C-alpha cells in the first residue's frame, strides 16, 4: 500500500482505478520519476495497462479520444530517436495535444535555467511534461516546481523508467513471467540509466540479475553487492551461462569523463556479444538492446538481426508502455470511458 509520504512530492494526485476484465487496481502516482520508488504491484499494473494498449497498433485507425483536451510537452535536452518519437506518437494516439521542445530550440541556449524553463512551461498549464536531461535528478527537480505530472525519459546516468518497463513487457510476453529468470546485463553499467532502472525492476519482480562489465565500468558500490538476486559475474562468459535473457548496453561515451577503456576494439574482443558467446545461454534465450546499437562493438550484427533478438519488439512495446504511462498519470478518461477497455472501444472522431 502506498502512503502519501512515499510519493516524491508528498501529494496525491488522481487516484485512478483501472478495470481489466474482472480485476480492479488503483494507480495513485502523479509522476513517473524512477522504478526505485515503485511497488511491484504498481509495475505490474503499468505492464498490464500497456498490454491492453499494444493491440491499438494493429488497428487501421490507431487513435482513441482518451486524452482529448490534454496537453503533453516533450522536453528533450539530449538526443533521442526512439524515446521521443514514441512519447509523441503515444500522446497523439491518445488524442492529446503534443509540443516538442529540444535543447537547441529552447531558451537554455540563451542562458535560462532548467527550473525557469519549467516554471514558464507550467504557466501554460500542461497536463504532463516528459523530460530527458543529462543531469541526474532533473525530472525530480521539475516535479518540485510543476503542478503537471512529470515523466522521466532519462536523467543522466540515473534512471530511465519507461525503458525498463518496455524491457519487462518484452520479457514477460516471451517468458510469461520475470520470476526466477536469469538475466545478464552486459556493458557500461556505470553510465547506464537503463541498467539502473532495469536492476530495480528485475530484482523487484523476482528475476536473478548478473552484471558483466570491465571493472572500470562497474559502479564501485556494486563491487561489494551481496544481494540474493543480484551478482557481479567475473566475465561475460559466466554471465551468459544458461541466461534466459541478455540485455546488451551501449558504451555511453558521451557520459565518460575519463579513459575507461583502452579502446573500443579491445572492448569488442572481451565484452562484445557474438554468436559464439551467445551459445552459452539457454536455448530459448532472448536478446534485448535499448538502442542505439553500435554494431560490431557491444553486439555483432548476426546477433542483433538473429532469431533470438527482440530489439524491434522492444520499440513496439515502448509505444504501448508510453501510452499506458500517459494514460495512468492523466488520472482518468475525460471522455466518459470508464476503463481502458472502454477507451479502446471508441475510435477518435
Ligand atoms: C538509452 C538512453 O538514452 O539511455 N536509449 C534509449 O532511450 N533508447 C540507451 C543509450 O543511449 O544507449
PDB file of N, CA, C and O in Angstrom, residues 11 19 28 50 82-83 87 92-93 104 108 137 150 152 163 166 179 185 210 223 262 268 278 284 293 296 310 342:
ATOM      1  N   UNK A  11       2.160  14.271  -2.176  1.00  0.00           N
ATOM      2  CA  UNK A  11       0.830  14.720  -2.542  1.00  0.00           C
ATOM      3  C   UNK A  11       0.139  13.641  -3.371  1.00  0.00           C
ATOM      4  O   UNK A  11       0.759  13.058  -4.249  1.00  0.00           O
ATOM      5  N   UNK A  19      -9.995  -1.054 -14.538  1.00  0.00           N
ATOM      6  CA  UNK A  19     -10.568  -2.398 -14.501  1.00  0.00           C
ATOM      7  C   UNK A  19     -10.111  -3.186 -15.718  1.00  0.00           C
ATOM      8  O   UNK A  19     -10.333  -2.755 -16.848  1.00  0.00           O
ATOM      9  N   UNK A  28      -1.913   5.517  -8.102  1.00  0.00           N
ATOM     10  CA  UNK A  28      -2.091   6.816  -7.446  1.00  0.00           C
ATOM     11  C   UNK A  28      -0.824   7.668  -7.449  1.00  0.00           C
ATOM     12  O   UNK A  28      -0.503   8.300  -6.474  1.00  0.00           O
ATOM     13  N   UNK A  50      -0.246  -1.521 -20.389  1.00  0.00           N
ATOM     14  CA  UNK A  50       0.460  -1.463 -21.676  1.00  0.00           C
ATOM     15  C   UNK A  50       0.022  -2.612 -22.584  1.00  0.00           C
ATOM     16  O   UNK A  50      -0.132  -2.433 -23.798  1.00  0.00           O
ATOM     17  N   UNK A  82      14.146   6.865 -30.499  1.00  0.00           N
ATOM     18  CA  UNK A  82      13.053   6.015 -30.075  1.00  0.00           C
ATOM     19  C   UNK A  82      12.174   6.648 -29.002  1.00  0.00           C
ATOM     20  O   UNK A  82      10.948   6.702 -29.122  1.00  0.00           O
ATOM     21  N   UNK A  83      12.796   7.097 -27.911  1.00  0.00           N
ATOM     22  CA  UNK A  83      12.012   7.534 -26.753  1.00  0.00           C
ATOM     23  C   UNK A  83      11.146   8.737 -27.114  1.00  0.00           C
ATOM     24  O   UNK A  83       9.948   8.765 -26.826  1.00  0.00           O
ATOM     25  N   UNK A  87       7.055   8.676 -27.338  1.00  0.00           N
ATOM     26  CA  UNK A  87       6.203   9.506 -26.461  1.00  0.00           C
ATOM     27  C   UNK A  87       5.277  10.376 -27.311  1.00  0.00           C
ATOM     28  O   UNK A  87       4.101  10.556 -26.983  1.00  0.00           O
ATOM     29  N   UNK A  92      -0.209  11.305 -29.270  1.00  0.00           N
ATOM     30  CA  UNK A  92      -1.097  11.597 -30.412  1.00  0.00           C
ATOM     31  C   UNK A  92      -2.163  10.516 -30.564  1.00  0.00           C
ATOM     32  O   UNK A  92      -3.308  10.808 -30.862  1.00  0.00           O
ATOM     33  N   UNK A  93      -1.773   9.258 -30.357  1.00  0.00           N
ATOM     34  CA  UNK A  93      -2.762   8.177 -30.485  1.00  0.00           C
ATOM     35  C   UNK A  93      -3.818   8.255 -29.384  1.00  0.00           C
ATOM     36  O   UNK A  93      -4.909   7.723 -29.525  1.00  0.00           O
ATOM     37  N   UNK A 104      18.213  22.664 -28.449  1.00  0.00           N
ATOM     38  CA  UNK A 104      18.657  23.701 -29.390  1.00  0.00           C
ATOM     39  C   UNK A 104      17.564  24.720 -29.677  1.00  0.00           C
ATOM     40  O   UNK A 104      17.845  25.864 -30.018  1.00  0.00           O
ATOM     41  N   UNK A 108      17.309  27.635 -23.091  1.00  0.00           N
ATOM     42  CA  UNK A 108      18.520  27.286 -22.330  1.00  0.00           C
ATOM     43  C   UNK A 108      19.759  27.726 -23.118  1.00  0.00           C
ATOM     44  O   UNK A 108      20.789  28.037 -22.540  1.00  0.00           O
ATOM     45  N   UNK A 137      18.527  13.616 -11.615  1.00  0.00           N
ATOM     46  CA  UNK A 137      17.673  14.406 -10.718  1.00  0.00           C
ATOM     47  C   UNK A 137      16.906  15.510 -11.424  1.00  0.00           C
ATOM     48  O   UNK A 137      16.097  16.197 -10.794  1.00  0.00           O
ATOM     49  N   UNK A 150       5.108  14.696 -14.132  1.00  0.00           N
ATOM     50  CA  UNK A 150       6.419  14.654 -14.792  1.00  0.00           C
ATOM     51  C   UNK A 150       6.775  13.195 -15.100  1.00  0.00           C
ATOM     52  O   UNK A 150       6.661  12.325 -14.229  1.00  0.00           O
ATOM     53  N   UNK A 152       9.963  10.916 -16.352  1.00  0.00           N
ATOM     54  CA  UNK A 152      11.411  10.899 -16.577  1.00  0.00           C
ATOM     55  C   UNK A 152      11.719  10.040 -17.805  1.00  0.00           C
ATOM     56  O   UNK A 152      11.536   8.824 -17.787  1.00  0.00           O
ATOM     57  N   UNK A 163      12.026   2.770 -20.199  1.00  0.00           N
ATOM     58  CA  UNK A 163      12.835   1.767 -20.895  1.00  0.00           C
ATOM     59  C   UNK A 163      12.789   0.441 -20.123  1.00  0.00           C
ATOM     60  O   UNK A 163      12.608  -0.632 -20.709  1.00  0.00           O
ATOM     61  N   UNK A 166       9.418  -1.171 -20.699  1.00  0.00           N
ATOM     62  CA  UNK A 166       9.228  -1.802 -22.018  1.00  0.00           C
ATOM     63  C   UNK A 166      10.086  -3.054 -22.128  1.00  0.00           C
ATOM     64  O   UNK A 166       9.695  -4.035 -22.791  1.00  0.00           O
ATOM     65  N   UNK A 179       9.757 -13.830 -12.856  1.00  0.00           N
ATOM     66  CA  UNK A 179      10.196 -14.516 -11.648  1.00  0.00           C
ATOM     67  C   UNK A 179      11.159 -15.661 -11.968  1.00  0.00           C
ATOM     68  O   UNK A 179      10.897 -16.487 -12.844  1.00  0.00           O
ATOM     69  N   UNK A 185      23.038  -8.612 -17.726  1.00  0.00           N
ATOM     70  CA  UNK A 185      23.134  -7.244 -18.252  1.00  0.00           C
ATOM     71  C   UNK A 185      24.616  -6.987 -18.529  1.00  0.00           C
ATOM     72  O   UNK A 185      25.449  -7.095 -17.617  1.00  0.00           O
ATOM     73  N   UNK A 210      22.553 -10.826 -13.359  1.00  0.00           N
ATOM     74  CA  UNK A 210      24.024 -10.924 -13.334  1.00  0.00           C
ATOM     75  C   UNK A 210      24.565  -9.781 -14.180  1.00  0.00           C
ATOM     76  O   UNK A 210      24.132  -9.599 -15.315  1.00  0.00           O
ATOM     77  N   UNK A 223      30.575  -3.453  -6.546  1.00  0.00           N
ATOM     78  CA  UNK A 223      31.600  -4.484  -6.391  1.00  0.00           C
ATOM     79  C   UNK A 223      31.362  -5.292  -5.117  1.00  0.00           C
ATOM     80  O   UNK A 223      31.702  -6.473  -5.042  1.00  0.00           O
ATOM     81  N   UNK A 262      40.717   0.873 -22.827  1.00  0.00           N
ATOM     82  CA  UNK A 262      41.887   1.082 -23.689  1.00  0.00           C
ATOM     83  C   UNK A 262      41.452   1.448 -25.106  1.00  0.00           C
ATOM     84  O   UNK A 262      41.953   2.393 -25.700  1.00  0.00           O
ATOM     85  N   UNK A 268      35.265  -4.741 -27.670  1.00  0.00           N
ATOM     86  CA  UNK A 268      34.525  -5.686 -28.512  1.00  0.00           C
ATOM     87  C   UNK A 268      35.077  -7.106 -28.342  1.00  0.00           C
ATOM     88  O   UNK A 268      34.317  -8.076 -28.253  1.00  0.00           O
ATOM     89  N   UNK A 278      26.955 -16.248 -27.317  1.00  0.00           N
ATOM     90  CA  UNK A 278      25.534 -16.431 -27.001  1.00  0.00           C
ATOM     91  C   UNK A 278      25.172 -17.916 -26.890  1.00  0.00           C
ATOM     92  O   UNK A 278      24.210 -18.276 -26.203  1.00  0.00           O
ATOM     93  N   UNK A 284      16.528 -21.012 -25.553  1.00  0.00           N
ATOM     94  CA  UNK A 284      15.486 -20.054 -25.946  1.00  0.00           C
ATOM     95  C   UNK A 284      15.774 -18.655 -25.396  1.00  0.00           C
ATOM     96  O   UNK A 284      14.856 -17.883 -25.112  1.00  0.00           O
ATOM     97  N   UNK A 293      22.265   1.044 -31.249  1.00  0.00           N
ATOM     98  CA  UNK A 293      23.280  -0.010 -31.219  1.00  0.00           C
ATOM     99  C   UNK A 293      24.551   0.460 -31.904  1.00  0.00           C
ATOM    100  O   UNK A 293      24.468   1.161 -32.909  1.00  0.00           O
ATOM    101  N   UNK A 296      29.053  -4.356 -34.050  1.00  0.00           N
ATOM    102  CA  UNK A 296      30.475  -4.702 -34.118  1.00  0.00           C
ATOM    103  C   UNK A 296      31.227  -4.283 -32.864  1.00  0.00           C
ATOM    104  O   UNK A 296      32.394  -4.610 -32.696  1.00  0.00           O
ATOM    105  N   UNK A 310      15.088  -9.438 -29.920  1.00  0.00           N
ATOM    106  CA  UNK A 310      13.749  -8.829 -29.826  1.00  0.00           C
ATOM    107  C   UNK A 310      13.857  -7.303 -29.829  1.00  0.00           C
ATOM    108  O   UNK A 310      13.012  -6.604 -29.263  1.00  0.00           O
ATOM    109  N   UNK A 342     -12.959   0.268 -22.333  1.00  0.00           N
ATOM    110  CA  UNK A 342     -13.957   1.200 -22.846  1.00  0.00           C
ATOM    111  C   UNK A 342     -13.278   2.247 -23.734  1.00  0.00           C
ATOM    112  O   UNK A 342     -13.740   2.559 -24.835  1.00  0.00           O
TER     113      UNK A 342
END
